[in-house]
mmCIF file of C-alpha atoms in Angstrom:
data_model
loop_
_atom_site.group_PDB
_atom_site.id
_atom_site.type_symbol
_atom_site.label_atom_id
_atom_site.label_comp_id
_atom_site.label_asym_id
_atom_site.label_seq_id
_atom_site.Cartn_x
_atom_site.Cartn_y
_atom_site.Cartn_z
ATOM 1 C CA MET A 14 -133.841 -8.928 -124.823
ATOM 2 C CA PRO A 15 -136.872 -6.631 -125.900
ATOM 3 C CA PRO A 16 -139.394 -7.972 -128.380
ATOM 4 C CA GLU A 17 -138.512 -6.846 -132.123
ATOM 5 C CA GLY A 18 -141.743 -4.461 -131.935
ATOM 6 C CA ALA A 19 -139.736 -2.223 -129.563
ATOM 7 C CA LEU A 20 -137.547 -0.819 -131.941
ATOM 8 C CA LEU A 21 -141.297 0.247 -133.820
ATOM 9 C CA GLU A 22 -141.630 2.434 -130.678
ATOM 10 C CA SER A 23 -138.362 3.510 -129.337
ATOM 11 C CA ARG A 24 -136.473 6.044 -131.819
ATOM 12 C CA THR A 25 -133.586 6.136 -129.188
ATOM 13 C CA LEU A 26 -133.387 2.355 -129.755
ATOM 14 C CA ARG A 27 -133.582 2.590 -133.228
ATOM 15 C CA VAL A 28 -130.471 5.000 -132.993
ATOM 16 C CA GLU A 29 -128.535 2.501 -131.021
ATOM 17 C CA HIS A 30 -128.790 0.152 -134.096
ATOM 18 C CA LEU A 31 -128.224 2.223 -137.194
ATOM 19 C CA GLY A 32 -124.434 1.317 -137.443
ATOM 20 C CA ARG A 33 -125.630 -2.450 -137.983
ATOM 21 C CA VAL A 34 -126.289 -1.936 -141.869
ATOM 22 C CA ASP A 35 -124.954 -5.497 -142.108
ATOM 23 C CA ALA A 36 -127.892 -6.861 -140.868
ATOM 24 C CA LEU A 37 -129.638 -6.128 -144.474
ATOM 25 C CA ASP A 38 -127.949 -8.506 -146.408
ATOM 26 C CA LYS A 39 -127.996 -10.985 -143.515
ATOM 27 C CA ILE A 40 -131.660 -11.180 -144.237
ATOM 28 C CA LYS A 41 -131.889 -10.663 -147.955
ATOM 29 C CA ALA A 42 -129.706 -8.927 -150.817
ATOM 30 C CA LEU A 43 -130.064 -5.294 -151.177
ATOM 31 C CA VAL A 44 -129.831 -4.059 -155.069
ATOM 32 C CA MET A 45 -128.013 -0.907 -154.661
ATOM 33 C CA LEU A 46 -127.972 1.679 -157.947
ATOM 34 C CA PRO A 47 -124.750 1.878 -159.570
ATOM 35 C CA ASP A 48 -123.134 4.323 -157.202
ATOM 36 C CA GLY A 49 -123.180 1.694 -154.558
ATOM 37 C CA ILE A 50 -124.520 4.096 -152.115
ATOM 38 C CA HIS A 51 -128.100 4.726 -152.888
ATOM 39 C CA VAL A 52 -131.385 3.117 -153.681
ATOM 40 C CA ARG A 53 -134.591 4.509 -154.707
ATOM 41 C CA THR A 54 -138.053 4.150 -153.232
ATOM 42 C CA GLU A 55 -139.097 1.313 -156.029
ATOM 43 C CA ASP A 56 -135.957 -0.756 -154.541
ATOM 44 C CA VAL A 57 -136.745 -0.186 -150.706
ATOM 45 C CA SER A 58 -140.310 -1.450 -151.862
ATOM 46 C CA ARG A 59 -139.140 -4.543 -153.740
ATOM 47 C CA TYR A 60 -136.543 -5.427 -150.651
ATOM 48 C CA PHE A 61 -139.440 -5.294 -148.002
ATOM 49 C CA GLU A 62 -141.923 -6.737 -150.376
ATOM 50 C CA VAL A 63 -144.362 -4.078 -149.997
ATOM 51 C CA SER A 64 -145.792 -1.385 -152.321
ATOM 52 C CA THR A 65 -144.050 1.882 -152.773
ATOM 53 C CA ASP A 66 -147.327 3.715 -151.212
ATOM 54 C CA VAL A 67 -146.124 2.107 -147.936
ATOM 55 C CA ILE A 68 -142.622 3.117 -148.117
ATOM 56 C CA ARG A 69 -143.784 6.808 -149.259
ATOM 57 C CA GLN A 70 -146.321 6.698 -146.155
ATOM 58 C CA VAL A 71 -143.685 5.458 -143.624
ATOM 59 C CA THR A 72 -141.018 8.303 -145.133
ATOM 60 C CA ALA A 73 -143.747 11.126 -145.020
ATOM 61 C CA ARG A 74 -144.458 10.290 -141.184
ATOM 62 C CA HIS A 75 -140.703 9.949 -140.152
ATOM 63 C CA ARG A 76 -138.896 12.466 -142.346
ATOM 64 C CA ALA A 77 -137.109 14.155 -140.204
ATOM 65 C CA GLU A 78 -135.647 10.841 -138.611
ATOM 66 C CA LEU A 79 -135.008 9.335 -141.860
ATOM 67 C CA THR A 80 -133.409 12.136 -143.143
ATOM 68 C CA GLU A 81 -131.003 12.292 -140.414
ATOM 69 C CA SER A 82 -130.242 8.424 -141.391
ATOM 70 C CA GLY A 83 -129.451 9.624 -145.189
ATOM 71 C CA MET A 84 -132.233 9.994 -146.947
ATOM 72 C CA ARG A 85 -132.523 13.073 -149.260
ATOM 73 C CA VAL A 86 -134.656 14.123 -152.102
ATOM 74 C CA LEU A 87 -132.981 15.220 -155.341
ATOM 75 C CA ARG A 88 -134.611 17.892 -157.747
ATOM 76 C CA GLY A 89 -133.728 20.123 -160.360
ATOM 77 C CA SER A 90 -130.119 20.570 -161.031
ATOM 78 C CA ASP A 91 -129.114 17.854 -158.482
ATOM 79 C CA LEU A 92 -131.288 15.563 -159.935
ATOM 80 C CA ARG A 93 -130.071 15.752 -163.759
ATOM 81 C CA LYS A 94 -126.436 15.629 -162.324
ATOM 82 C CA PHE A 95 -127.327 12.488 -160.715
ATOM 83 C CA HIS A 96 -128.846 11.114 -163.750
ATOM 84 C CA SER A 97 -125.993 11.844 -165.594
ATOM 85 C CA ASP A 98 -123.645 10.488 -163.007
ATOM 86 C CA MET A 99 -125.793 7.101 -162.863
ATOM 87 C CA THR A 100 -125.909 6.763 -166.651
ATOM 88 C CA SER A 101 -122.199 6.924 -166.833
ATOM 89 C CA LEU A 102 -121.579 4.281 -164.207
ATOM 90 C CA TRP A 103 -124.348 2.266 -165.611
ATOM 91 C CA GLY A 104 -122.639 2.001 -169.442
ATOM 92 C CA GLU A 105 -123.594 2.549 -172.480
ATOM 93 C CA ARG A 106 -125.015 -0.733 -172.732
ATOM 94 C CA TYR A 107 -127.876 -0.290 -170.134
ATOM 95 C CA ALA A 108 -127.971 3.859 -170.125
ATOM 96 C CA GLU A 109 -131.378 3.442 -171.851
ATOM 97 C CA SER A 110 -132.670 1.166 -169.639
ATOM 98 C CA TYR A 111 -131.786 3.276 -166.378
ATOM 99 C CA PRO A 112 -135.241 4.874 -165.263
ATOM 100 C CA GLN A 113 -135.075 8.713 -164.490
ATOM 101 C CA ALA A 114 -137.267 10.554 -162.392
ATOM 102 C CA ALA A 115 -139.138 13.455 -164.240
ATOM 103 C CA THR A 116 -139.498 16.100 -161.033
ATOM 104 C CA GLN A 117 -137.696 14.497 -157.964
ATOM 105 C CA LEU A 118 -136.016 11.452 -156.870
ATOM 106 C CA THR A 119 -135.926 10.218 -153.493
ATOM 107 C CA LEU A 120 -132.700 8.497 -152.213
ATOM 108 C CA HIS A 121 -132.052 5.919 -149.660
ATOM 109 C CA THR A 122 -128.816 5.050 -148.319
ATOM 110 C CA ARG A 123 -128.094 1.522 -146.387
ATOM 111 C CA ARG A 124 -128.439 3.499 -143.143
ATOM 112 C CA ALA A 125 -131.868 4.798 -143.948
ATOM 113 C CA VAL A 126 -133.017 1.406 -145.440
ATOM 114 C CA LEU A 127 -132.200 -0.141 -141.832
ATOM 115 C CA ASN A 128 -133.822 2.851 -140.383
ATOM 116 C CA ILE A 129 -137.107 2.057 -142.380
ATOM 117 C CA ALA A 130 -136.740 -1.683 -141.683
ATOM 118 C CA MET A 131 -137.189 -0.577 -137.816
ATOM 119 C CA LEU A 132 -140.120 1.197 -138.569
ATOM 120 C CA LEU A 133 -142.150 -0.629 -141.065
ATOM 121 C CA ARG A 134 -144.835 -3.146 -139.548
ATOM 122 C CA ASP A 135 -146.419 -4.764 -142.107
ATOM 123 C CA SER A 136 -143.462 -6.326 -143.501
ATOM 124 C CA ASP A 137 -142.010 -9.919 -143.155
ATOM 125 C CA ILE A 138 -138.627 -9.093 -144.245
ATOM 126 C CA ALA A 139 -138.562 -5.756 -141.970
ATOM 127 C CA ARG A 140 -139.786 -7.862 -138.982
ATOM 128 C CA CYS A 141 -136.701 -10.469 -139.878
ATOM 129 C CA VAL A 142 -134.251 -7.347 -139.682
ATOM 130 C CA ARG A 143 -135.415 -6.394 -136.479
ATOM 131 C CA THR A 144 -135.428 -9.776 -134.774
ATOM 132 C CA TYR A 145 -131.848 -10.138 -136.481
ATOM 133 C CA LEU A 146 -130.521 -6.662 -134.947
ATOM 134 C CA LEU A 147 -132.271 -7.828 -131.098
ATOM 135 C CA ASP A 148 -130.458 -11.437 -131.638
ATOM 136 C CA ALA A 149 -126.987 -10.284 -132.552
ATOM 137 C CA GLU A 150 -127.566 -7.626 -129.457
ATOM 138 C CA GLU A 151 -128.234 -10.374 -126.838
ATOM 139 C CA GLY A 152 -125.303 -12.416 -128.324
ATOM 140 C CA TRP A 153 -123.142 -9.659 -128.075
ATOM 141 C CA ARG A 154 -124.020 -8.697 -124.481
ATOM 142 C CA GLU A 155 -123.735 -12.496 -123.682
ATOM 143 C CA GLY A 156 -120.094 -12.358 -125.077
ATOM 144 C CA TYR A 157 -119.492 -9.207 -123.374
ATOM 145 C CA ALA A 158 -120.718 -10.976 -120.191
ATOM 146 C CA ALA A 159 -118.720 -13.552 -120.683
ATOM 147 C CA LEU A 160 -115.643 -11.697 -121.412
ATOM 148 C CA ASP A 161 -116.378 -9.560 -118.179
ATOM 149 C CA ARG A 162 -116.014 -12.744 -116.339
ATOM 150 C CA ARG A 163 -112.920 -13.911 -117.738
ATOM 151 C CA VAL A 164 -111.496 -10.400 -116.973
ATOM 152 C CA THR A 165 -112.461 -10.826 -113.386
ATOM 153 C CA ASN A 166 -110.788 -14.215 -112.964
ATOM 154 C CA VAL A 167 -107.865 -12.781 -114.673
ATOM 155 C CA GLU A 168 -107.700 -9.747 -112.149
ATOM 156 C CA SER A 169 -108.554 -12.701 -109.254
ATOM 157 C CA CYS A 170 -105.298 -14.245 -110.525
ATOM 158 C CA LEU A 171 -103.232 -11.427 -110.720
ATOM 159 C CA GLY A 172 -104.503 -10.084 -106.952
ATOM 160 C CA GLY A 173 -102.975 -13.653 -105.849
ATOM 161 C CA VAL A 174 -99.538 -12.809 -107.879
ATOM 162 C CA GLY A 175 -99.389 -9.494 -105.790
ATOM 163 C CA VAL A 176 -99.733 -10.829 -102.873
ATOM 164 C CA ALA A 177 -96.998 -13.851 -103.468
ATOM 165 C CA LEU A 178 -94.436 -11.072 -104.719
ATOM 166 C CA GLN A 179 -95.287 -9.235 -101.493
ATOM 167 C CA GLU A 180 -94.230 -11.950 -99.815
ATOM 168 C CA LEU A 181 -91.249 -12.589 -101.927
ATOM 169 C CA GLY A 182 -89.932 -8.875 -102.060
ATOM 170 C CA PRO A 183 -88.132 -9.686 -98.376
ATOM 171 C CA VAL A 184 -86.490 -13.138 -99.818
ATOM 172 C CA LEU A 185 -85.407 -11.022 -103.034
ATOM 173 C CA ASN A 186 -83.989 -8.201 -101.166
ATOM 174 C CA ARG A 187 -82.175 -10.838 -98.677
ATOM 175 C CA MET A 188 -80.698 -12.485 -101.686
ATOM 176 C CA SER A 189 -79.525 -9.141 -103.607
ATOM 177 C CA TYR A 190 -78.126 -8.275 -100.051
ATOM 178 C CA GLN A 191 -75.983 -11.516 -100.049
ATOM 179 C CA LEU A 192 -74.916 -11.262 -103.933
ATOM 180 C CA ASP A 193 -73.698 -7.914 -103.246
ATOM 181 C CA SER A 194 -71.591 -9.406 -100.338
ATOM 182 C CA LEU A 195 -70.232 -11.868 -102.422
ATOM 183 C CA ASP A 196 -69.361 -9.488 -105.203
ATOM 184 C CA ARG A 197 -67.412 -7.482 -102.540
ATOM 185 C CA ARG A 198 -65.479 -10.813 -101.226
ATOM 186 C CA LEU A 199 -64.753 -11.699 -104.958
ATOM 187 C CA ASP A 200 -63.242 -8.163 -105.505
ATOM 188 C CA ALA A 201 -61.252 -8.452 -102.155
ATOM 189 C CA THR A 202 -60.121 -11.995 -103.565
ATOM 190 C CA ASN A 203 -59.152 -10.172 -107.080
ATOM 191 C CA GLN A 204 -57.170 -8.063 -105.086
ATOM 192 C CA VAL A 205 -55.075 -10.437 -103.079
ATOM 193 C CA VAL A 206 -54.609 -12.632 -106.174
ATOM 194 C CA ALA A 207 -53.401 -9.586 -108.139
ATOM 195 C CA ALA A 208 -50.968 -8.914 -105.193
ATOM 196 C CA ILE A 209 -49.872 -12.150 -104.893
ATOM 197 C CA SER A 210 -49.183 -12.368 -108.734
ATOM 198 C CA ASN A 211 -46.977 -8.884 -108.533
ATOM 199 C CA ARG A 212 -45.045 -10.560 -105.466
ATOM 200 C CA LEU A 213 -44.289 -13.936 -107.673
ATOM 201 C CA CYS A 214 -43.184 -11.579 -110.680
ATOM 202 C CA GLU A 215 -40.629 -9.664 -108.385
ATOM 203 C CA MET A 216 -39.502 -12.779 -106.790
ATOM 204 C CA SER A 217 -38.852 -14.192 -110.450
ATOM 205 C CA ASP A 218 -36.974 -11.014 -111.199
ATOM 206 C CA ARG A 219 -34.961 -11.386 -108.128
ATOM 207 C CA ILE A 220 -34.415 -15.054 -108.857
ATOM 208 C CA ASP A 221 -33.424 -14.366 -112.329
ATOM 209 C CA ARG A 222 -30.520 -11.920 -110.899
ATOM 210 C CA VAL A 223 -29.396 -14.563 -108.362
ATOM 211 C CA ASP A 224 -29.041 -16.931 -111.196
ATOM 212 C CA ALA A 225 -27.015 -14.226 -113.078
ATOM 213 C CA LYS A 226 -24.611 -13.667 -110.146
ATOM 214 C CA VAL A 227 -23.990 -17.467 -109.191
ATOM 215 C CA ASP A 228 -23.231 -17.959 -112.902
ATOM 216 C CA HIS A 229 -20.905 -15.064 -112.974
ATOM 217 C CA VAL A 230 -19.234 -16.280 -109.711
ATOM 218 C CA ALA A 231 -19.030 -19.723 -111.164
ATOM 219 C CA GLN A 232 -17.182 -18.337 -114.212
ATOM 220 C CA GLN A 233 -14.860 -16.513 -111.923
ATOM 221 C CA VAL A 234 -13.861 -19.720 -109.776
ATOM 222 C CA GLY A 235 -13.312 -21.456 -113.292
ATOM 223 C CA GLU A 236 -11.042 -18.926 -114.271
ATOM 224 C CA LEU A 237 -8.896 -18.885 -111.169
ATOM 225 C CA ARG A 238 -8.673 -22.771 -111.017
ATOM 226 C CA ARG A 239 -7.450 -22.494 -114.842
ATOM 227 C CA GLY A 240 -4.726 -20.048 -113.815
ATOM 228 C CA ARG A 241 -3.089 -22.020 -111.091
ATOM 229 C CA ARG A 242 -2.851 -25.052 -113.233
ATOM 230 C CA ARG A 243 -0.398 -22.763 -115.748
ATOM 231 C CA HIS A 244 1.527 -21.728 -112.912
#
């Protein structure tokens, strides 16, 4: 892990950490303006516990970088509209106490404040923010390394499963063939059973017809016997 001072020297490293605005509130609560988006230079100086001149010096030296991070300067109609919006959000009770800049107002987003934390040398709060960022990054890297090891272990296990499946393939093919053969034999047996059932039905019909003929003959014999007795 690089030392926290590395963020002071490397803009590339600072850009990599600009998304971690949560680090600000992890170290100290950052009081925002009523819109919940911006803070003034005075608010930034109170957060880092340094003078406003120190913050202005940092913003002057790194204006382009901080502008990309969300810092902006309001003047004229933009400033008047912003003051009007803030007064409205603040509410009538606090409208009179809301401080209004006379000619211009520099606003910072959380991202810009985090950027200042990575540029400000003479602030214990800024140093704590930088240390938190790098410690969190180290923890993330360790977590990623652990996850990578787990994925590697899973891949190894899956490799063993693949070999086992390859060996199991021929066995499954033989079982499938045997099942197909058994299905064919069952179909043939069902056909034989169906044929026997048909024959039995035919024999039952024939037996019924024979029984009817026997009954008829027996009836005729009985009539002949009765006729002889009369004579």
